Short mmCIF file of C-alpha atoms and ligand atoms in Angstrom, two decimals:
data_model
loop_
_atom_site.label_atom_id
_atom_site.label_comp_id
_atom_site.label_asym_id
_atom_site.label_seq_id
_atom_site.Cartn_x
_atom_site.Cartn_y
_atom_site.Cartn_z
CA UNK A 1472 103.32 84.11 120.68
CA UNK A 1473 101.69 87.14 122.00
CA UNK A 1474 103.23 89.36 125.39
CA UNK A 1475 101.20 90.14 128.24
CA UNK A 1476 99.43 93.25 126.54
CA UNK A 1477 98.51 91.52 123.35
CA UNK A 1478 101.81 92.55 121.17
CA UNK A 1479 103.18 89.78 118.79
CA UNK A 1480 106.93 88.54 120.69
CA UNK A 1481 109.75 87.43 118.74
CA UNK A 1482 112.59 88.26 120.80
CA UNK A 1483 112.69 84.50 121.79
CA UNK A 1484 112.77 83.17 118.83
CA UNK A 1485 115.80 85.58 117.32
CA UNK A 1486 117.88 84.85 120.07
CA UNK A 1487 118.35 81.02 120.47
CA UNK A 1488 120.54 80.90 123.97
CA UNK A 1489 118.54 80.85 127.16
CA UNK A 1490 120.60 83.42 128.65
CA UNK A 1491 119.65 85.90 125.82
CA UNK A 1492 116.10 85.13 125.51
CA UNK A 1493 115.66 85.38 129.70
CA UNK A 1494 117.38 88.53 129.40
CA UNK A 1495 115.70 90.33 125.79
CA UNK A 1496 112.01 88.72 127.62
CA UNK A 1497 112.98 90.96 130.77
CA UNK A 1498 114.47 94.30 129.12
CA UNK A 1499 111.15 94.18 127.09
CA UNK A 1500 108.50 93.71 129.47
CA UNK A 1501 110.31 96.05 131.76
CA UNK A 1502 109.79 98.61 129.44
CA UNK A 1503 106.60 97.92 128.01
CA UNK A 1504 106.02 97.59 131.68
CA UNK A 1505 107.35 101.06 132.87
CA UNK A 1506 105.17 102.90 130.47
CA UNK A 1507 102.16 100.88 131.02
CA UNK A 1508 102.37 101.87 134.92
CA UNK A 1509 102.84 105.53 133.20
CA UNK A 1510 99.28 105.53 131.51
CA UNK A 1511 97.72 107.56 133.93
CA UNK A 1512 100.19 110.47 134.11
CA UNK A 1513 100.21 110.32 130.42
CA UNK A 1514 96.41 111.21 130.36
CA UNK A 1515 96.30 113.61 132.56
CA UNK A 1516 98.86 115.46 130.91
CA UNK A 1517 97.05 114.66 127.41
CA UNK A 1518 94.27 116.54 129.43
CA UNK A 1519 95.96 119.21 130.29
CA UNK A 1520 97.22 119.93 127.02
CA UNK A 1521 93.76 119.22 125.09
CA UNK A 1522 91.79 121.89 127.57
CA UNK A 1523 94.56 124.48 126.26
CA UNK A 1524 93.06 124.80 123.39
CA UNK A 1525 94.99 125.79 120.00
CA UNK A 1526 94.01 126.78 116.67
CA UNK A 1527 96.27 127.44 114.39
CA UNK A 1528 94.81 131.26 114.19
CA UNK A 1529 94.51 132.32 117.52
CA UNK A 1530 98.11 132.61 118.50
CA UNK A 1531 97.16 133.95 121.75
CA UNK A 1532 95.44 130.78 122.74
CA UNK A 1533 97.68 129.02 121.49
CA UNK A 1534 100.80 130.77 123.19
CA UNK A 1535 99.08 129.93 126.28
CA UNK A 1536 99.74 125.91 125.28
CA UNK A 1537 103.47 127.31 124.10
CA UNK A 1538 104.12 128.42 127.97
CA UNK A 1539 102.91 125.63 129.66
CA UNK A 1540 105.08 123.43 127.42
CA UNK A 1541 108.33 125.40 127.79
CA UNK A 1542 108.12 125.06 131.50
CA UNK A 1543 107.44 121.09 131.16
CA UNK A 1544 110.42 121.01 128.61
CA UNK A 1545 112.56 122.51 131.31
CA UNK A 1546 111.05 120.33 134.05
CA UNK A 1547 112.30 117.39 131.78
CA UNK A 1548 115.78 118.64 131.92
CA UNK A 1549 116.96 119.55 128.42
CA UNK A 1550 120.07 121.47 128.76
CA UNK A 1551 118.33 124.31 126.63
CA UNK A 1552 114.94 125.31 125.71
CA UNK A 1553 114.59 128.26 123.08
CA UNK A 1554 111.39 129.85 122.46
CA UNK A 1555 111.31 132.08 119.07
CA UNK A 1556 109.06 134.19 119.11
CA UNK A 1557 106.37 134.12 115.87
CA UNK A 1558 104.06 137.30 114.80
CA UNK A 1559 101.30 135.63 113.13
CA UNK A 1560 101.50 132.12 115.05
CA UNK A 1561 102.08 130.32 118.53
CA UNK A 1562 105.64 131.10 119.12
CA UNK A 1563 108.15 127.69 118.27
CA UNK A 1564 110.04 125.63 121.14
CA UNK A 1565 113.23 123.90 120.56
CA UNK A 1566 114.43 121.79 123.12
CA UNK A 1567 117.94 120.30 123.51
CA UNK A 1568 119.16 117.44 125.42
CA UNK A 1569 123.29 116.19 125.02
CA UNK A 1570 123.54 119.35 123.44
CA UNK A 1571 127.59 119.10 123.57
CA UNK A 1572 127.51 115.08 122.53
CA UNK A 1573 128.96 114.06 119.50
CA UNK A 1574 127.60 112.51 116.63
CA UNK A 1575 124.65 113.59 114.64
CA UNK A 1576 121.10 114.35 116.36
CA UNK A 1577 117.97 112.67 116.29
CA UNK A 1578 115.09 115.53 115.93
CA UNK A 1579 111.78 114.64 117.10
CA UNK A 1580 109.37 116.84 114.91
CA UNK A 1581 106.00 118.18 116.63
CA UNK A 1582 103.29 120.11 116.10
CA UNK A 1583 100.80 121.39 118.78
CA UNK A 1584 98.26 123.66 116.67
CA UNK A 1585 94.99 121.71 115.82
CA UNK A 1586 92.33 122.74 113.44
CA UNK A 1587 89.59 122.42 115.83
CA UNK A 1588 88.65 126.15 116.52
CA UNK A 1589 88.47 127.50 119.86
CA UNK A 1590 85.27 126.24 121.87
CA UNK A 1591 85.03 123.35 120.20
CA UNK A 1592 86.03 121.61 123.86
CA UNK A 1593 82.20 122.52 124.43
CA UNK A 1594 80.74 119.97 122.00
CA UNK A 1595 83.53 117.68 122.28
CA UNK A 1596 84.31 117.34 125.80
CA UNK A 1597 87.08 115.37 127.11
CA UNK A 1598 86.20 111.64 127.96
CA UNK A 1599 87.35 108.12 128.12
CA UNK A 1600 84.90 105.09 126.55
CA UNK A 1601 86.25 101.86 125.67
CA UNK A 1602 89.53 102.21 125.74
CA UNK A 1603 89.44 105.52 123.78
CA UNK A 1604 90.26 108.85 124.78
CA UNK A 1605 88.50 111.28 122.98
CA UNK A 1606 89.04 115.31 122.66
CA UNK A 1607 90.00 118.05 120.00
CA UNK A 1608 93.59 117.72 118.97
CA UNK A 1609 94.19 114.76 121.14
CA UNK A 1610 95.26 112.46 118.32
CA UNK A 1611 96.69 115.08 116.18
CA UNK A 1612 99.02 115.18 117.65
CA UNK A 1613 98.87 116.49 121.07
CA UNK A 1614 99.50 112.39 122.14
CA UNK A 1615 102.49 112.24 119.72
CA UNK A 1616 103.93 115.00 122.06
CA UNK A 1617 103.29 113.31 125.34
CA UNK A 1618 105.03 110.07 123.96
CA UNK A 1619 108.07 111.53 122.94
CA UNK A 1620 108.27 113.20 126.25
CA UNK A 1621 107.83 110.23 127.93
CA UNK A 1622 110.54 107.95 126.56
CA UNK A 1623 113.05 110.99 126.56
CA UNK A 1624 111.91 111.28 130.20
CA UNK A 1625 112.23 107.24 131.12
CA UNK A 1626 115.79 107.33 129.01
CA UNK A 1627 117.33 110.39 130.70
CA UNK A 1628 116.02 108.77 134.41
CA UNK A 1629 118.35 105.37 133.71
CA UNK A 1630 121.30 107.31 132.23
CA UNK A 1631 120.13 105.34 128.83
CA UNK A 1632 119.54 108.19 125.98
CA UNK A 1633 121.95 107.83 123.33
CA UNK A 1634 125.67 109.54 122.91
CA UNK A 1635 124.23 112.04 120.36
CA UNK A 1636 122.35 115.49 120.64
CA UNK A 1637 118.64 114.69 120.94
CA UNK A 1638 116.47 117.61 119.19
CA UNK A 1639 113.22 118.22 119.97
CA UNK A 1640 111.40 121.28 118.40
CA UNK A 1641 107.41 121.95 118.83
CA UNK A 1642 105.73 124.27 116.06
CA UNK A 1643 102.44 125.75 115.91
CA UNK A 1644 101.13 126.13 111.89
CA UNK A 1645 101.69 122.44 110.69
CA UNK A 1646 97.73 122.62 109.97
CA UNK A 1647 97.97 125.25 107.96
CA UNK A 1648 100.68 124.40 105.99
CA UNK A 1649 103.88 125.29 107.98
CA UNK A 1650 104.33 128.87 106.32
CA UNK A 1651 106.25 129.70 108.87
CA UNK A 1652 108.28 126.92 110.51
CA UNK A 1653 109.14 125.60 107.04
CA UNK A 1654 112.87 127.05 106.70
CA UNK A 1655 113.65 126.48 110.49
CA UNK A 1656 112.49 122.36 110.18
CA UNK A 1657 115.00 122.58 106.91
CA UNK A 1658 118.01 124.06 108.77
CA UNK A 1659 117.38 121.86 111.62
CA UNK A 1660 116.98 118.82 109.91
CA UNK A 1661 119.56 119.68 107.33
CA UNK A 1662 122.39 117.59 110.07
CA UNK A 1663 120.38 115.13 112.01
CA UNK A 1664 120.58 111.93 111.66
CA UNK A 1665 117.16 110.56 111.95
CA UNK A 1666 113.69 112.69 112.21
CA UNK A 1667 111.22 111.35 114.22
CA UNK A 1668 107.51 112.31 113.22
CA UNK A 1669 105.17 112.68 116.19
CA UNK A 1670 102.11 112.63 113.69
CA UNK A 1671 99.61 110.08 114.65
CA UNK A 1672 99.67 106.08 113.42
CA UNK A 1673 97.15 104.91 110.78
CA UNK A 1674 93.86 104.03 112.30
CA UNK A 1675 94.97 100.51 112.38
CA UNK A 1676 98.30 101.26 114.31
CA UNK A 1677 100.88 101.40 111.14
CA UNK A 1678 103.54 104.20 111.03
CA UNK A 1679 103.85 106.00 108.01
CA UNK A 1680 106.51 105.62 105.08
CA UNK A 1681 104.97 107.40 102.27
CA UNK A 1682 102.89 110.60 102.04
CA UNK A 1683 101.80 112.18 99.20
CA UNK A 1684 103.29 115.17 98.15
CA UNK A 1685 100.51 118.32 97.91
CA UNK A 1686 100.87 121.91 96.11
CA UNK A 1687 98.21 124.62 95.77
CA UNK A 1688 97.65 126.69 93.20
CA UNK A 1689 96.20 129.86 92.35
CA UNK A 1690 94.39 130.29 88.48
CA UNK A 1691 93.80 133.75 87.25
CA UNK A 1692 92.10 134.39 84.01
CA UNK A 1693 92.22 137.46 82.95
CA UNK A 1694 89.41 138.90 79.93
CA UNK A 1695 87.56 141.94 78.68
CA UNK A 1696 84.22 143.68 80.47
CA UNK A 1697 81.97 144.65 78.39
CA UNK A 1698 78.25 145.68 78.59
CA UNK A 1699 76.61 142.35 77.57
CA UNK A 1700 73.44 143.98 76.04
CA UNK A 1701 75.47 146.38 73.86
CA UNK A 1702 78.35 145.27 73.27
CA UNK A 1703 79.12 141.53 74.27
CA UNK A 1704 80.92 141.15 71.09
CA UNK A 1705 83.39 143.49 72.61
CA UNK A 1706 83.94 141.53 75.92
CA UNK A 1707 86.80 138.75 75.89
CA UNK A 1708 84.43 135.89 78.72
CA UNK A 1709 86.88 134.96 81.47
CA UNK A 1710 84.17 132.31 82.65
CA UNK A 1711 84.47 130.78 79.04
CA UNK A 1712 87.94 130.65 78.92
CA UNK A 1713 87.60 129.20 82.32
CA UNK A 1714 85.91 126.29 81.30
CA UNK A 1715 88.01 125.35 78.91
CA UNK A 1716 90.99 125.61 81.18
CA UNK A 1717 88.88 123.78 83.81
CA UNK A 1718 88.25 120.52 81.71
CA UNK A 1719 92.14 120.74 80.55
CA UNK A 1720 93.27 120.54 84.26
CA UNK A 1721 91.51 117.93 84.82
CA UNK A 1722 92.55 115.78 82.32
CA UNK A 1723 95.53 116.30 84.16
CA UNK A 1724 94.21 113.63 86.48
CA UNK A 1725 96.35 110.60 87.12
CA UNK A 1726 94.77 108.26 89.92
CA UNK A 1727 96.21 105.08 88.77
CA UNK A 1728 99.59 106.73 88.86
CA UNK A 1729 98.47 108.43 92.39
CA UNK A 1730 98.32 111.72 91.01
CA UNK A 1731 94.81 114.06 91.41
CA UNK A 1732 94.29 117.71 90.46
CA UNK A 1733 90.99 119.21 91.99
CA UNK A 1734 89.67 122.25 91.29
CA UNK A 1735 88.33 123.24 94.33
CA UNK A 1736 86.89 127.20 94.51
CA UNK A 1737 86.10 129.62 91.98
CA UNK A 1738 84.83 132.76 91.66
CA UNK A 1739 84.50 135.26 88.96
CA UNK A 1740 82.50 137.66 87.00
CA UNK A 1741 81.10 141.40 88.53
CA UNK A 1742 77.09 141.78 87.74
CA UNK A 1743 74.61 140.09 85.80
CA UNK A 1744 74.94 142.16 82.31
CA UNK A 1745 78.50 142.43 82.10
CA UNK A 1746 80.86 140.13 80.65
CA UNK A 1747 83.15 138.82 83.10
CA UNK A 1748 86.70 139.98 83.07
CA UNK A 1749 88.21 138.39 85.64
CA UNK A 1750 88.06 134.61 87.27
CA UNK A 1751 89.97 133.18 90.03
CA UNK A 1752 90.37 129.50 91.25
CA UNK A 1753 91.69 127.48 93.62
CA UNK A 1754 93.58 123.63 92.49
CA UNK A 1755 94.77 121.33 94.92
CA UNK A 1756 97.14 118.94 93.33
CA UNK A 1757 98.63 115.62 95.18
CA UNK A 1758 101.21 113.38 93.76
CA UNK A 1759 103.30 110.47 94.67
CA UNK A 1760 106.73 111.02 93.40
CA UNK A 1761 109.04 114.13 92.90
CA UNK A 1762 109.13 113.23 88.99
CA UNK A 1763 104.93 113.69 89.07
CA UNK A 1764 105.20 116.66 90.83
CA UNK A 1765 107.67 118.32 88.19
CA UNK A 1766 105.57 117.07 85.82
CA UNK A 1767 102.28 118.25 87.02
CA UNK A 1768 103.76 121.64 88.04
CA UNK A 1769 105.14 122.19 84.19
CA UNK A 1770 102.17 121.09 82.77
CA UNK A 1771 100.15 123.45 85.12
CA UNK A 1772 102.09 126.38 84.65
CA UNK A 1773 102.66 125.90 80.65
CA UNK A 1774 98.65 126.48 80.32
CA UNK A 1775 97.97 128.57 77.46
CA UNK A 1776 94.80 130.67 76.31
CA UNK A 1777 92.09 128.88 74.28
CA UNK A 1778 90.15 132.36 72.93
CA UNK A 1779 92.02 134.95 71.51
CA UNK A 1780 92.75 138.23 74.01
CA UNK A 1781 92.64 136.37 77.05
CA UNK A 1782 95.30 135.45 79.44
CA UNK A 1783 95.53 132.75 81.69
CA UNK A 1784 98.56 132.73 84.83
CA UNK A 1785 98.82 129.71 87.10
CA UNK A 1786 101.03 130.63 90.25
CA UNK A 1787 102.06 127.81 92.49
CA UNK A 1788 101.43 129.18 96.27
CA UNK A 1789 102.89 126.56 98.62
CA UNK A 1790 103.40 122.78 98.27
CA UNK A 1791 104.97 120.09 100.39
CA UNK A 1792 107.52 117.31 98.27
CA UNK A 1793 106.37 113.80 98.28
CA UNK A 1794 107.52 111.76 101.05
CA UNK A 1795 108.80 108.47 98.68
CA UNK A 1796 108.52 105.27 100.24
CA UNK A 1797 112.13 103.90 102.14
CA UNK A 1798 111.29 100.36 102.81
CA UNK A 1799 114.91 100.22 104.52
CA UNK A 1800 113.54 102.58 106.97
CA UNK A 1801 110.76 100.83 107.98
CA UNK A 1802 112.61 97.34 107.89
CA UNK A 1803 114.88 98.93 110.40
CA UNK A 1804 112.39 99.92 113.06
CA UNK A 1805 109.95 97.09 112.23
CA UNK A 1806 113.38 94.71 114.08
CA UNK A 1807 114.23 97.33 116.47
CA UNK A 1808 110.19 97.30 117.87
CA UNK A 1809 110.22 93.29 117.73
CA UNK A 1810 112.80 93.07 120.00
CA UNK A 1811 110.89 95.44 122.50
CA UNK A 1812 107.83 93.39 122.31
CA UNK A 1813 106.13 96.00 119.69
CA UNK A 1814 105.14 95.01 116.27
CA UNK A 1815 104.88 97.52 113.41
CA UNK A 1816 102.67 97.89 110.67
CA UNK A 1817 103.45 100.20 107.44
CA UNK A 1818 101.16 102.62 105.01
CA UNK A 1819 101.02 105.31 103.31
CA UNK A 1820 98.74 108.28 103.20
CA UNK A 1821 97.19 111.11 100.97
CA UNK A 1822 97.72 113.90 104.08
CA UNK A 1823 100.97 115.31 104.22
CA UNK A 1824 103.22 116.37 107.20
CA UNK A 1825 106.25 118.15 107.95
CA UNK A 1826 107.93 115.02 107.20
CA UNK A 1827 107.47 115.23 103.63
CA UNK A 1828 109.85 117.98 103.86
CA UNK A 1829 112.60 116.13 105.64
CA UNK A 1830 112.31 113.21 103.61
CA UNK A 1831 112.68 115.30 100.27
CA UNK A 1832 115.80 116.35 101.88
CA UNK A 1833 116.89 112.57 101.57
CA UNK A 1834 117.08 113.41 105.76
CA UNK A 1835 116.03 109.69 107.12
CA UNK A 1836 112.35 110.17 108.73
CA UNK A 1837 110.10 108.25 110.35
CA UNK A 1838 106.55 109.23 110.34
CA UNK A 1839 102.65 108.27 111.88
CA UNK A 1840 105.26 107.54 115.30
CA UNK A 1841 102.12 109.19 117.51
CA UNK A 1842 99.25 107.75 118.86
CA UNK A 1843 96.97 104.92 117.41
CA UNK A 1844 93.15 106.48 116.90
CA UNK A 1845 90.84 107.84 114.29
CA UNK A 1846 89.42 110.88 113.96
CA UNK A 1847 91.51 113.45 113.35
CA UNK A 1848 89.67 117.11 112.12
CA UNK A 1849 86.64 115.17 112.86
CA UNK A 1850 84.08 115.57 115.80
CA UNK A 1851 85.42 111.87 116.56
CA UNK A 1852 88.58 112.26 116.88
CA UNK A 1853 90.25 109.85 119.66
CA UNK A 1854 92.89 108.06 120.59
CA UNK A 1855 93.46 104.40 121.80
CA UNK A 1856 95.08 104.37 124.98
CA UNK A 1857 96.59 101.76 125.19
CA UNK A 1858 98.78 102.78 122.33
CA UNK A 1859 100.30 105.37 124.59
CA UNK A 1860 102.60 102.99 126.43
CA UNK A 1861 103.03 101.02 123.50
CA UNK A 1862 104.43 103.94 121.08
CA UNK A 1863 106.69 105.32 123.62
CA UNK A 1864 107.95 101.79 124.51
CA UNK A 1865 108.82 102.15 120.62
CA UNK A 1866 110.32 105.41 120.71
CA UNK A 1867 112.49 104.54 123.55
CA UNK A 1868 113.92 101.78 121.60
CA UNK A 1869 114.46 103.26 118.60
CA UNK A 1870 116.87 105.88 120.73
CA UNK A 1871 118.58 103.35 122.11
CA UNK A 1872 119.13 101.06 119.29
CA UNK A 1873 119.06 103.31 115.70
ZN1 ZN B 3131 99.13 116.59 112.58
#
């Protein structure tokens, strides 16, 4: 049995009386409804936010997106909004609604920088074709936003948002790794009850439950110049020992097991007749469970020198935890979005998020709760509109009923 808008309805069929049924049938398409007849103001806000630009690196630009925000945050009448001001990135927003309720708070975790550098609205101008809305940053996650603001909006209009502090905080270097907002999503999440990932769906509409974990390293190898016409005999060959290191790392490689190590830069050596001294490299590892990523990281950092004189050092720079899969997660929202008329999908993906630090936290997180689309980082990025009411008809219902 499918509902007016094509979502699979089984609100009927869990609740046998007549009453009930005439009743669930009602609550759900009158708020799959109410957002539908909100598409258009969605949009135009999406617009408004995608032609404010906002790489991650121009915080300028991007503080620009950061004020417009803080007054629409106030406009949607959270008791506080707090604005902490960052040095090398778009300053952070943290809004609060129920600020004084009891119980513990939901935080709704979003990001507004995009990797799309500034102009790139010139190549990829905003437009609408086949039920796709396409524009830098739209999916990712600049939709996600708008969606959460929407059902916090529709909930605070009929007096229906939960007993409970509802958190909302916006951050502005997720794309680059969250140097910076890192400790504050910790502390925040380190009481909530349940964090709510703005990040966009799958391609085919499923949330998220899993991400792979990700950590970057830095490989230094460290051997003796020497001139290589009079004395290469003398040099210790950084790029040799490099090699040697390089096919050890990669045997390192566990796909089966979800687990890949890539080198992916180098650099090294100084001029053509001397023997290289020094070579650096980049590896990007990803794994799928905490014990992987101990493993991997021992393994990586117990790497040992192959000729004699040289030394090798392999620093771990940043890395995001795994984000393990919580099927009693999903199971829970899957029932909560039946009942409302919207069926849920699950999967996993490679990509992390600043869930994967919540979830390592054993905080209970929800992720991929954004917009359905494709595209993201890419020159196609878009989103599917009609996910827009669909999402926040989701979101609204997992306030009310988590
Ligand atoms: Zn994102």
């Amino acid at each position: 049995m499918n509902c007016l808008y094509g979502c699979k309805v089984i609100w009927a069929q869990d609740r046998p009386s007549a009453d009930g049924a005439r009743k669930g049938r009602l609550m759900m398409f009158e708020l799959l409804e109410y957002f539908r007849g909100r598409q258009s103001e969605m949009l135009d806000l999406l617009t408004e936010m995608v032609k404010r630009e906002s790489f991650t690196r121009d915080k300028v630009k991007v503080d620009r997106l950061v004020d417009f925000l803080e007054a629409k945050l106030n406009a949607l009448g959270a008791d506080t909004v707090q604005r902490t001001t960052q040095a090398e990135v778009g300053d952070f927003l943290l809004a609060k609604w129920n600020k004084n309720a009891p119980g513990m708070p939901y935080l709704f975790m979003i990001h507004i920088d995009t990797v799309h550098p500034i102009g790139a609205l010139s190549t990829m101008p905003v437009c609408c074709e086949d039920g796709r809305y396409f524009g830098p940053g739209a999916l990712d996650m600049k939709a996600g936003a708008i969606i959460a603001f929407e059902a916090i909006q529709a909930l605070c209009q009929r007096g229906q948002l939960p007993n409970r502090p509802i958190h909302l905080l916006i951050t502005t270097d997720e794309e680059i790794g969250s140097p910076y907002s890192e400790a504050l999503i910790k502390e925040l999440a380190a009481d909530c009850a349940l964090a709510l990932v703005m990040e966009p769906a799958t391609k085919e509409g499923a949330i998220k439950t899993w991400r792979k974990g990700g950590g970057k390293y830095e490989l230094v190898i460290e051997g003796r110049a020497s001139h290589a016409g009079i004395a290469p005999q003398e040099g210790i060959n950084a790029i040799i020992e490099f090699a040697q290191q390089a096919l050890e790392i990669n045997r390192l490689n566990d796909l089966k097991y979800g687990t890949s190590v890539s080198i992916t830069t180098v650099e090294g050596g100084s001029a053509g007749n001397v023997i290289p001294a020094l070579v650096r490299a980049q590896i990007d590892t990803r794994v799928l469970t905490m014990e992987a990523m101990h493993d991997l990281h021992a393994a990586l950092t117990d790497l040992y020198p192959k000729m004699p004189g040289a030394k090798v050092t392999c620093t771990r720079q940043h890395h995001r935890p795994p984000m393990e899969r919580r099927r009693d997660l999903f199971d829970k929202a899957a029932a909560i979005g039946e009942r409302y008329g919207v069926t849920i999908y699950e999967a996993g993906t490679g990509g992390g998020s600043d869930g994967n630090f919540t979830a390592a936290m054993g905080i209970p997180t929800l992720d991929g709760l954004g917009a359905h689309g494709d595209g993201a980082h890419a020159t196609h990025e878009h989103v599917i509109i009609d996910s827009l009411p669909r999402q926040a008809t989701l979101i609204a219902a997992i306030l009310m009923e988590w």
